[in-house]
PDB file of N, CA and C in Angstrom:
ATOM      1  N   MET A  30      28.332   2.061  41.134  1.00 53.00           N
ATOM      2  CA  MET A  30      28.395   2.305  39.702  1.00 53.00           C
ATOM      3  C   MET A  30      27.214   1.596  39.039  1.00 53.00           C
ATOM      4  N   THR A  31      26.404   2.337  38.330  1.00 66.00           N
ATOM      5  CA  THR A  31      25.248   1.728  37.683  1.00 66.00           C
ATOM      6  C   THR A  31      25.666   1.086  36.367  1.00 66.00           C
ATOM      7  N   LEU A  32      24.767   0.296  35.861  1.00 65.00           N
ATOM      8  CA  LEU A  32      25.095  -0.475  34.665  1.00 65.00           C
ATOM      9  C   LEU A  32      25.272   0.410  33.428  1.00 65.00           C
ATOM     10  N   LEU A  33      24.462   1.467  33.278  1.00 63.00           N
ATOM     11  CA  LEU A  33      24.541   2.306  32.081  1.00 63.00           C
ATOM     12  C   LEU A  33      25.717   3.279  32.081  1.00 63.00           C
ATOM     13  N   THR A  34      26.446   3.363  33.168  1.00 71.00           N
ATOM     14  CA  THR A  34      27.614   4.247  33.178  1.00 71.00           C
ATOM     15  C   THR A  34      28.859   3.546  32.671  1.00 71.00           C
ATOM     16  N   MET A  35      28.798   2.265  32.469  1.00 82.00           N
ATOM     17  CA  MET A  35      29.955   1.529  31.960  1.00 82.00           C
ATOM     18  C   MET A  35      30.083   1.790  30.459  1.00 82.00           C
ATOM     19  N   PRO A  36      31.286   2.120  29.986  1.00 86.00           N
ATOM     20  CA  PRO A  36      31.480   2.457  28.569  1.00 86.00           C
ATOM     21  C   PRO A  36      31.109   1.332  27.602  1.00 86.00           C
ATOM     22  N   THR A  37      31.351   0.107  27.981  1.00 87.00           N
ATOM     23  CA  THR A  37      31.025  -0.998  27.072  1.00 87.00           C
ATOM     24  C   THR A  37      29.514  -1.148  26.913  1.00 87.00           C
ATOM     25  N   VAL A  38      28.779  -0.936  27.995  1.00 85.00           N
ATOM     26  CA  VAL A  38      27.326  -1.029  27.915  1.00 85.00           C
ATOM     27  C   VAL A  38      26.778   0.125  27.072  1.00 85.00           C
ATOM     28  N   GLN A  39      27.334   1.313  27.228  1.00 87.00           N
ATOM     29  CA  GLN A  39      26.909   2.457  26.429  1.00 87.00           C
ATOM     30  C   GLN A  39      27.171   2.209  24.945  1.00 87.00           C
ATOM     31  N   ALA A  40      28.310   1.652  24.622  1.00 89.00           N
ATOM     32  CA  ALA A  40      28.642   1.357  23.231  1.00 89.00           C
ATOM     33  C   ALA A  40      27.691   0.293  22.672  1.00 89.00           C
ATOM     34  N   LEU A  41      27.397  -0.722  23.474  1.00 91.00           N
ATOM     35  CA  LEU A  41      26.495  -1.774  23.028  1.00 91.00           C
ATOM     36  C   LEU A  41      25.085  -1.224  22.792  1.00 91.00           C
ATOM     37  N   VAL A  42      24.607  -0.370  23.681  1.00 89.00           N
ATOM     38  CA  VAL A  42      23.292   0.236  23.510  1.00 89.00           C
ATOM     39  C   VAL A  42      23.268   1.106  22.254  1.00 89.00           C
ATOM     40  N   PHE A  43      24.344   1.848  22.000  1.00 91.00           N
ATOM     41  CA  PHE A  43      24.426   2.679  20.800  1.00 91.00           C
ATOM     42  C   PHE A  43      24.370   1.828  19.537  1.00 91.00           C
ATOM     43  N   VAL A  44      25.127   0.745  19.503  1.00 93.00           N
ATOM     44  CA  VAL A  44      25.145  -0.136  18.331  1.00 93.00           C
ATOM     45  C   VAL A  44      23.779  -0.781  18.127  1.00 93.00           C
ATOM     46  N   LEU A  45      23.129  -1.215  19.204  1.00 94.00           N
ATOM     47  CA  LEU A  45      21.797  -1.807  19.084  1.00 94.00           C
ATOM     48  C   LEU A  45      20.780  -0.777  18.586  1.00 94.00           C
ATOM     49  N   GLY A  46      20.894   0.450  19.033  1.00 92.00           N
ATOM     50  CA  GLY A  46      20.011   1.516  18.563  1.00 92.00           C
ATOM     51  C   GLY A  46      20.202   1.784  17.078  1.00 92.00           C
ATOM     52  N   CYS A  47      21.443   1.805  16.639  1.00 93.00           N
ATOM     53  CA  CYS A  47      21.724   2.002  15.213  1.00 93.00           C
ATOM     54  C   CYS A  47      21.160   0.856  14.376  1.00 93.00           C
ATOM     55  N   ALA A  48      21.298  -0.359  14.870  1.00 93.00           N
ATOM     56  CA  ALA A  48      20.762  -1.519  14.156  1.00 93.00           C
ATOM     57  C   ALA A  48      19.241  -1.459  14.088  1.00 93.00           C
ATOM     58  N   LEU A  49      18.624  -1.013  15.155  1.00 92.00           N
ATOM     59  CA  LEU A  49      17.168  -0.897  15.171  1.00 92.00           C
ATOM     60  C   LEU A  49      16.690   0.154  14.170  1.00 92.00           C
ATOM     61  N   ILE A  50      17.355   1.290  14.113  1.00 92.00           N
ATOM     62  CA  ILE A  50      17.000   2.341  13.162  1.00 92.00           C
ATOM     63  C   ILE A  50      17.202   1.856  11.725  1.00 92.00           C
ATOM     64  N   HIS A  51      18.294   1.148  11.471  1.00 91.00           N
ATOM     65  CA  HIS A  51      18.564   0.622  10.134  1.00 91.00           C
ATOM     66  C   HIS A  51      17.487  -0.371   9.715  1.00 91.00           C
ATOM     67  N   ALA A  52      17.086  -1.255  10.621  1.00 90.00           N
ATOM     68  CA  ALA A  52      16.041  -2.239  10.313  1.00 90.00           C
ATOM     69  C   ALA A  52      14.701  -1.550  10.067  1.00 90.00           C
ATOM     70  N   ALA A  53      14.391  -0.532  10.847  1.00 91.00           N
ATOM     71  CA  ALA A  53      13.130   0.182  10.677  1.00 91.00           C
ATOM     72  C   ALA A  53      13.094   0.884   9.323  1.00 91.00           C
ATOM     73  N   ARG A  54      14.205   1.454   8.908  1.00 89.00           N
ATOM     74  CA  ARG A  54      14.245   2.109   7.599  1.00 89.00           C
ATOM     75  C   ARG A  54      14.071   1.107   6.469  1.00 89.00           C
ATOM     76  N   ALA A  55      14.669  -0.060   6.596  1.00 85.00           N
ATOM     77  CA  ALA A  55      14.526  -1.086   5.557  1.00 85.00           C
ATOM     78  C   ALA A  55      13.076  -1.546   5.465  1.00 85.00           C
ATOM     79  N   HIS A  56      12.434  -1.756   6.603  1.00 90.00           N
ATOM     80  CA  HIS A  56      11.034  -2.172   6.587  1.00 90.00           C
ATOM     81  C   HIS A  56      10.136  -1.061   6.044  1.00 90.00           C
ATOM     82  N   ALA A  57      10.442   0.173   6.381  1.00 91.00           N
ATOM     83  CA  ALA A  57       9.642   1.300   5.888  1.00 91.00           C
ATOM     84  C   ALA A  57       9.758   1.418   4.366  1.00 91.00           C
ATOM     85  N   ALA A  58      10.944   1.201   3.842  1.00 88.00           N
ATOM     86  CA  ALA A  58      11.134   1.268   2.390  1.00 88.00           C
ATOM     87  C   ALA A  58      10.365   0.142   1.694  1.00 88.00           C
ATOM     88  N   ALA A  59      10.415  -1.046   2.251  1.00 88.00           N
ATOM     89  CA  ALA A  59       9.685  -2.166   1.657  1.00 88.00           C
ATOM     90  C   ALA A  59       8.183  -1.936   1.738  1.00 88.00           C
ATOM     91  N   LEU A  60       7.712  -1.427   2.856  1.00 91.00           N
ATOM     92  CA  LEU A  60       6.289  -1.157   3.010  1.00 91.00           C
ATOM     93  C   LEU A  60       5.824  -0.059   2.053  1.00 91.00           C
ATOM     94  N   ALA A  61       6.635   0.962   1.881  1.00 93.00           N
ATOM     95  CA  ALA A  61       6.289   2.039   0.948  1.00 93.00           C
ATOM     96  C   ALA A  61       6.200   1.503  -0.478  1.00 93.00           C
ATOM     97  N   ARG A  62       7.101   0.607  -0.841  1.00 92.00           N
ATOM     98  CA  ARG A  62       7.075   0.007  -2.173  1.00 92.00           C
ATOM     99  C   ARG A  62       5.786  -0.792  -2.387  1.00 92.00           C
ATOM    100  N   VAL A  63       5.406  -1.587  -1.400  1.00 94.00           N
ATOM    101  CA  VAL A  63       4.188  -2.402  -1.512  1.00 94.00           C
ATOM    102  C   VAL A  63       2.951  -1.513  -1.591  1.00 94.00           C
ATOM    103  N   LEU A  64       2.890  -0.478  -0.765  1.00 94.00           N
ATOM    104  CA  LEU A  64       1.734   0.417  -0.784  1.00 94.00           C
ATOM    105  C   LEU A  64       1.643   1.187  -2.097  1.00 94.00           C
ATOM    106  N   THR A  65       2.779   1.569  -2.655  1.00 96.00           N
ATOM    107  CA  THR A  65       2.776   2.262  -3.944  1.00 96.00           C
ATOM    108  C   THR A  65       2.260   1.353  -5.054  1.00 96.00           C
ATOM    109  N   GLU A  66       2.714   0.118  -5.068  1.00 96.00           N
ATOM    110  CA  GLU A  66       2.245  -0.833  -6.074  1.00 96.00           C
ATOM    111  C   GLU A  66       0.755  -1.101  -5.922  1.00 96.00           C
ATOM    112  N   ALA A  67       0.271  -1.208  -4.700  1.00 96.00           N
ATOM    113  CA  ALA A  67      -1.158  -1.434  -4.473  1.00 96.00           C
ATOM    114  C   ALA A  67      -1.978  -0.239  -4.945  1.00 96.00           C
ATOM    115  N   ALA A  68      -1.499   0.966  -4.706  1.00 96.00           N
ATOM    116  CA  ALA A  68      -2.218   2.164  -5.154  1.00 96.00           C
ATOM    117  C   ALA A  68      -2.261   2.242  -6.675  1.00 96.00           C
ATOM    118  N   LEU A  69      -1.157   1.895  -7.329  1.00 96.00           N
ATOM    119  CA  LEU A  69      -1.138   1.898  -8.797  1.00 96.00           C
ATOM    120  C   LEU A  69      -2.073   0.839  -9.369  1.00 96.00           C
ATOM    121  N   LEU A  70      -2.085  -0.331  -8.773  1.00 96.00           N
ATOM    122  CA  LEU A  70      -2.976  -1.395  -9.228  1.00 96.00           C
ATOM    123  C   LEU A  70      -4.435  -0.989  -9.043  1.00 96.00           C
ATOM    124  N   LEU A  71      -4.750  -0.372  -7.930  1.00 95.00           N
ATOM    125  CA  LEU A  71      -6.112   0.085  -7.684  1.00 95.00           C
ATOM    126  C   LEU A  71      -6.531   1.152  -8.693  1.00 95.00           C
ATOM    127  N   ALA A  72      -5.622   2.057  -9.018  1.00 95.00           N
ATOM    128  CA  ALA A  72      -5.933   3.101 -10.007  1.00 95.00           C
ATOM    129  C   ALA A  72      -6.185   2.493 -11.384  1.00 95.00           C
ATOM    130  N   VAL A  73      -5.382   1.518 -11.776  1.00 95.00           N
ATOM    131  CA  VAL A  73      -5.570   0.863 -13.076  1.00 95.00           C
ATOM    132  C   VAL A  73      -6.895   0.112 -13.105  1.00 95.00           C
ATOM    133  N   LEU A  74      -7.212  -0.604 -12.027  1.00 94.00           N
ATOM    134  CA  LEU A  74      -8.482  -1.329 -11.988  1.00 94.00           C
ATOM    135  C   LEU A  74      -9.676  -0.372 -12.027  1.00 94.00           C
ATOM    136  N   LEU A  75      -9.558   0.755 -11.366  1.00 93.00           N
ATOM    137  CA  LEU A  75     -10.624   1.750 -11.394  1.00 93.00           C
ATOM    138  C   LEU A  75     -10.820   2.314 -12.805  1.00 93.00           C
ATOM    139  N   LEU A  76      -9.724   2.601 -13.494  1.00 93.00           N
ATOM    140  CA  LEU A  76      -9.825   3.108 -14.863  1.00 93.00           C
ATOM    141  C   LEU A  76     -10.400   2.068 -15.820  1.00 93.00           C
ATOM    142  N   VAL A  77     -10.000   0.814 -15.659  1.00 93.00           N
ATOM    143  CA  VAL A  77     -10.540  -0.251 -16.514  1.00 93.00           C
ATOM    144  C   VAL A  77     -12.031  -0.427 -16.244  1.00 93.00           C
ATOM    145  N   SER A  78     -12.420  -0.395 -14.979  1.00 90.00           N
ATOM    146  CA  SER A  78     -13.832  -0.522 -14.628  1.00 90.00           C
ATOM    147  C   SER A  78     -14.655   0.617 -15.205  1.00 90.00           C
ATOM    148  N   ALA A  79     -14.140   1.833 -15.130  1.00 87.00           N
ATOM    149  CA  ALA A  79     -14.855   2.984 -15.692  1.00 87.00           C
ATOM    150  C   ALA A  79     -14.954   2.870 -17.211  1.00 87.00           C
ATOM    151  N   ALA A  80     -13.908   2.388 -17.861  1.00 88.00           N
ATOM    152  CA  ALA A  80     -13.935   2.233 -19.314  1.00 88.00           C
ATOM    153  C   ALA A  80     -14.947   1.174 -19.732  1.00 88.00           C
ATOM    154  N   ILE A  81     -14.995   0.072 -19.006  1.00 87.00           N
ATOM    155  CA  ILE A  81     -15.959  -0.984 -19.326  1.00 87.00           C
ATOM    156  C   ILE A  81     -17.381  -0.481 -19.096  1.00 87.00           C
ATOM    157  N   ASN A  82     -17.589   0.209 -17.994  1.00 81.00           N
ATOM    158  CA  ASN A  82     -18.919   0.750 -17.705  1.00 81.00           C
ATOM    159  C   ASN A  82     -19.344   1.748 -18.778  1.00 81.00           C
ATOM    160  N   SER A  83     -18.438   2.590 -19.199  1.00 81.00           N
ATOM    161  CA  SER A  83     -18.743   3.565 -20.241  1.00 81.00           C
ATOM    162  C   SER A  83     -19.044   2.882 -21.573  1.00 81.00           C
ATOM    163  N   ALA A  84     -18.295   1.835 -21.898  1.00 81.00           N
ATOM    164  CA  ALA A  84     -18.526   1.113 -23.149  1.00 81.00           C
ATOM    165  C   ALA A  84     -19.868   0.400 -23.135  1.00 81.00           C
ATOM    166  N   VAL A  85     -20.234  -0.166 -22.007  1.00 76.00           N
ATOM    167  CA  VAL A  85     -21.522  -0.854 -21.904  1.00 76.00           C
ATOM    168  C   VAL A  85     -22.655   0.144 -22.033  1.00 76.00           C
ATOM    169  N   GLU A  86     -22.538   1.284 -21.378  1.00 72.00           N
ATOM    170  CA  GLU A  86     -23.587   2.300 -21.467  1.00 72.00           C
ATOM    171  C   GLU A  86     -23.696   2.861 -22.892  1.00 72.00           C
ATOM    172  N   ALA A  87     -22.573   3.030 -23.563  1.00 72.00           N
ATOM    173  CA  ALA A  87     -22.601   3.553 -24.927  1.00 72.00           C
ATOM    174  C   ALA A  87     -23.199   2.538 -25.894  1.00 72.00           C
ATOM    175  N   THR A  88     -22.961   1.268 -25.638  1.00 75.00           N
ATOM    176  CA  THR A  88     -23.467   0.222 -26.525  1.00 75.00           C
ATOM    177  C   THR A  88     -24.949  -0.041 -26.310  1.00 75.00           C
ATOM    178  N   LEU A  89     -25.355  -0.162 -25.047  1.00 68.00           N
ATOM    179  CA  LEU A  89     -26.731  -0.551 -24.752  1.00 68.00           C
ATOM    180  C   LEU A  89     -27.628   0.622 -24.395  1.00 68.00           C
ATOM    181  N   GLY A  90     -27.067   1.786 -24.230  1.00 64.00           N
ATOM    182  CA  GLY A  90     -27.868   2.946 -23.856  1.00 64.00           C
ATOM    183  C   GLY A  90     -28.138   2.951 -22.360  1.00 64.00           C
ATOM    184  N   GLY A  91     -28.774   3.998 -21.893  1.00 59.00           N
ATOM    185  CA  GLY A  91     -29.087   4.090 -20.476  1.00 59.00           C
ATOM    186  C   GLY A  91     -28.179   5.085 -19.803  1.00 59.00           C
ATOM    187  N   SER A  92     -28.580   5.465 -18.599  1.00 58.00           N
ATOM    188  CA  SER A  92     -27.800   6.477 -17.892  1.00 58.00           C
ATOM    189  C   SER A  92     -27.183   5.961 -16.608  1.00 58.00           C
ATOM    190  N   GLY A  93     -27.602   4.820 -16.136  1.00 60.00           N
ATOM    191  CA  GLY A  93     -27.077   4.313 -14.872  1.00 60.00           C
ATOM    192  C   GLY A  93     -26.283   3.046 -15.061  1.00 60.00           C
ATOM    193  N   PRO A  94     -25.588   2.617 -14.044  1.00 58.00           N
ATOM    194  CA  PRO A  94     -24.763   1.414 -14.182  1.00 58.00           C
ATOM    195  C   PRO A  94     -25.581   0.129 -14.314  1.00 58.00           C
ATOM    196  N   TYR A  95     -26.861   0.135 -13.876  1.00 60.00           N
ATOM    197  CA  TYR A  95     -27.666  -1.068 -13.933  1.00 60.00           C
ATOM    198  C   TYR A  95     -28.656  -1.067 -15.086  1.00 60.00           C
ATOM    199  N   ASP A  96     -28.691  -0.006 -15.886  1.00 56.00           N
ATOM    200  CA  ASP A  96     -29.592   0.054 -17.020  1.00 56.00           C
ATOM    201  C   ASP A  96     -29.256  -0.998 -18.071  1.00 56.00           C
ATOM    202  N   ALA A  97     -27.988  -1.340 -18.203  1.00 53.00           N
ATOM    203  CA  ALA A  97     -27.580  -2.353 -19.182  1.00 53.00           C
ATOM    204  C   ALA A  97     -28.140  -3.722 -18.789  1.00 53.00           C
ATOM    205  N   ILE A  98     -28.195  -4.024 -17.502  1.00 60.00           N
ATOM    206  CA  ILE A  98     -28.738  -5.295 -17.048  1.00 60.00           C
ATOM    207  C   ILE A  98     -30.239  -5.353 -17.339  1.00 60.00           C
ATOM    208  N   VAL A  99     -30.930  -4.246 -17.087  1.00 54.00           N
ATOM    209  CA  VAL A  99     -32.359  -4.182 -17.365  1.00 54.00           C
ATOM    210  C   VAL A  99     -32.607  -4.312 -18.867  1.00 54.00           C
ATOM    211  N   ALA A 100     -31.771  -3.671 -19.683  1.00 51.00           N
ATOM    212  CA  ALA A 100     -31.943  -3.744 -21.133  1.00 51.00           C
ATOM    213  C   ALA A 100     -31.716  -5.168 -21.640  1.00 51.00           C
ATOM    214  N   LEU A 101     -30.773  -5.896 -21.041  1.00 52.00           N
ATOM    215  CA  LEU A 101     -30.545  -7.275 -21.454  1.00 52.00           C
ATOM    216  C   LEU A 101     -31.707  -8.162 -21.057  1.00 52.00           C
ATOM    217  N   ASP A 102     -32.323  -7.926 -19.897  1.00 50.00           N
ATOM    218  CA  ASP A 102     -33.447  -8.738 -19.468  1.00 50.00           C
ATOM    219  C   ASP A 102     -34.696  -8.440 -20.297  1.00 50.00           C
ATOM    220  N   ALA A 103     -34.833  -7.215 -20.778  1.00 50.00           N
ATOM    221  CA  ALA A 103     -36.029  -6.822 -21.515  1.00 50.00           C
ATOM    222  C   ALA A 103     -36.037  -7.403 -22.929  1.00 50.00           C
ATOM    223  N   SER A 104     -34.899  -7.718 -23.491  1.00 50.00           N
ATOM    224  CA  SER A 104     -34.876  -8.194 -24.881  1.00 50.00           C
ATOM    225  C   SER A 104     -34.987  -9.683 -25.015  1.00 50.00           C
TER     226      SER A 104
END
């Protein structure tokens, strides 16, 4: 009689498998939450950066992101 044919061992393996699946789902949910928050933060930072860049270009003139630095050095 092999070890996996015993009913108690089969039940124990089933319970351990269920616990493993439950733990994996909990970790996946937590990881998804963290990744979603990171993506939202990155999007907000990108929008703020674009707004600041646009405001600097509108104020100091120029067409590129480094034209404002050149304009400040020239004055």
